[in-house]
Coordinates of C-alpha atoms in Angstrom, one line a residue:
M1 CA 90.6 78.4 79.0
R2 CA 91.1 82.2 78.9
S3 CA 90.1 82.2 75.2
A4 CA 86.9 80.3 75.9
A5 CA 86.0 83.0 78.5
G6 CA 86.9 85.8 76.2
L7 CA 89.8 86.9 78.4
D8 CA 92.8 86.5 76.0
D9 CA 94.4 89.7 77.2
V10 CA 94.0 89.1 81.0
R11 CA 96.9 87.6 83.0
I12 CA 96.7 86.1 86.5
H13 CA 98.8 89.1 87.6
D14 CA 96.1 91.4 86.4
L15 CA 93.5 89.5 88.5
R16 CA 95.7 89.8 91.6
H17 CA 96.0 93.5 91.1
T18 CA 92.2 93.8 90.7
F19 CA 91.6 91.6 93.7
A20 CA 93.9 93.7 95.9
S21 CA 92.3 97.0 94.7
E22 CA 88.8 95.7 95.2
A23 CA 89.7 94.4 98.7
V24 CA 91.1 97.7 99.8
M25 CA 88.4 99.8 98.2
G26 CA 85.9 97.5 99.9
G27 CA 87.3 98.3 103.4
E28 CA 90.0 95.6 103.9
N29 CA 93.3 96.9 105.1
L30 CA 96.5 96.3 103.2
T31 CA 97.7 93.7 105.8
M32 CA 94.6 91.6 105.3
A33 CA 94.6 91.9 101.5
G34 CA 98.3 91.0 101.5
K35 CA 97.8 87.9 103.6
I36 CA 95.0 86.7 101.3
L37 CA 97.4 87.2 98.3
G38 CA 100.3 85.5 100.2
H39 CA 102.4 88.7 100.4
T40 CA 104.9 88.9 103.3
Q41 CA 105.5 92.7 102.8
T42 CA 102.8 95.3 103.0
Q43 CA 104.7 97.4 100.5
T44 CA 104.1 94.7 97.9
T45 CA 100.4 94.8 98.5
A46 CA 100.4 98.6 98.4
R47 CA 101.8 98.4 94.8
Y48 CA 99.1 95.9 93.9
A49 CA 96.2 98.0 95.4
H50 CA 95.5 100.8 93.0
L51 CA 92.9 102.9 94.5
A52 CA 90.3 104.8 92.5
D53 CA 89.7 108.5 93.3
D54 CA 86.1 107.9 94.7
P55 CA 87.2 105.7 97.6
L56 CA 90.0 108.1 98.4
Q57 CA 87.6 111.0 98.5
S58 CA 85.1 109.0 100.6
A59 CA 87.8 108.0 103.1
S60 CA 88.9 111.6 103.4
E61 CA 85.4 112.8 104.0
R62 CA 84.7 110.2 106.6
I63 CA 87.9 111.1 108.5
A64 CA 87.2 114.8 108.3
T65 CA 83.6 114.2 109.6
S66 CA 85.0 112.1 112.4
L67 CA 87.5 114.8 113.4
K68 CA 84.9 117.5 113.1
Q69 CA 82.6 115.6 115.5
A70 CA 85.5 115.0 117.9
M71 CA 86.1 118.7 118.0
G72 CA 82.4 119.3 118.8
R73 CA 81.6 121.1 115.6

């Protein structure tokens, strides 16, 4: 089945990692992503969810903007 789809080098484990990463980068928290994947420990999901630099930068900027507004600047 993987061969027919041209995915010989893709494992189900790879898909789970990709799913977790996309979920978290899309705004889901680790708890929700973990529940979807059937994880009982958030630490397991954290290992699965590899975040790209752009979402980390965006999150940092959103938080900084929010703090700046809260301080009246």
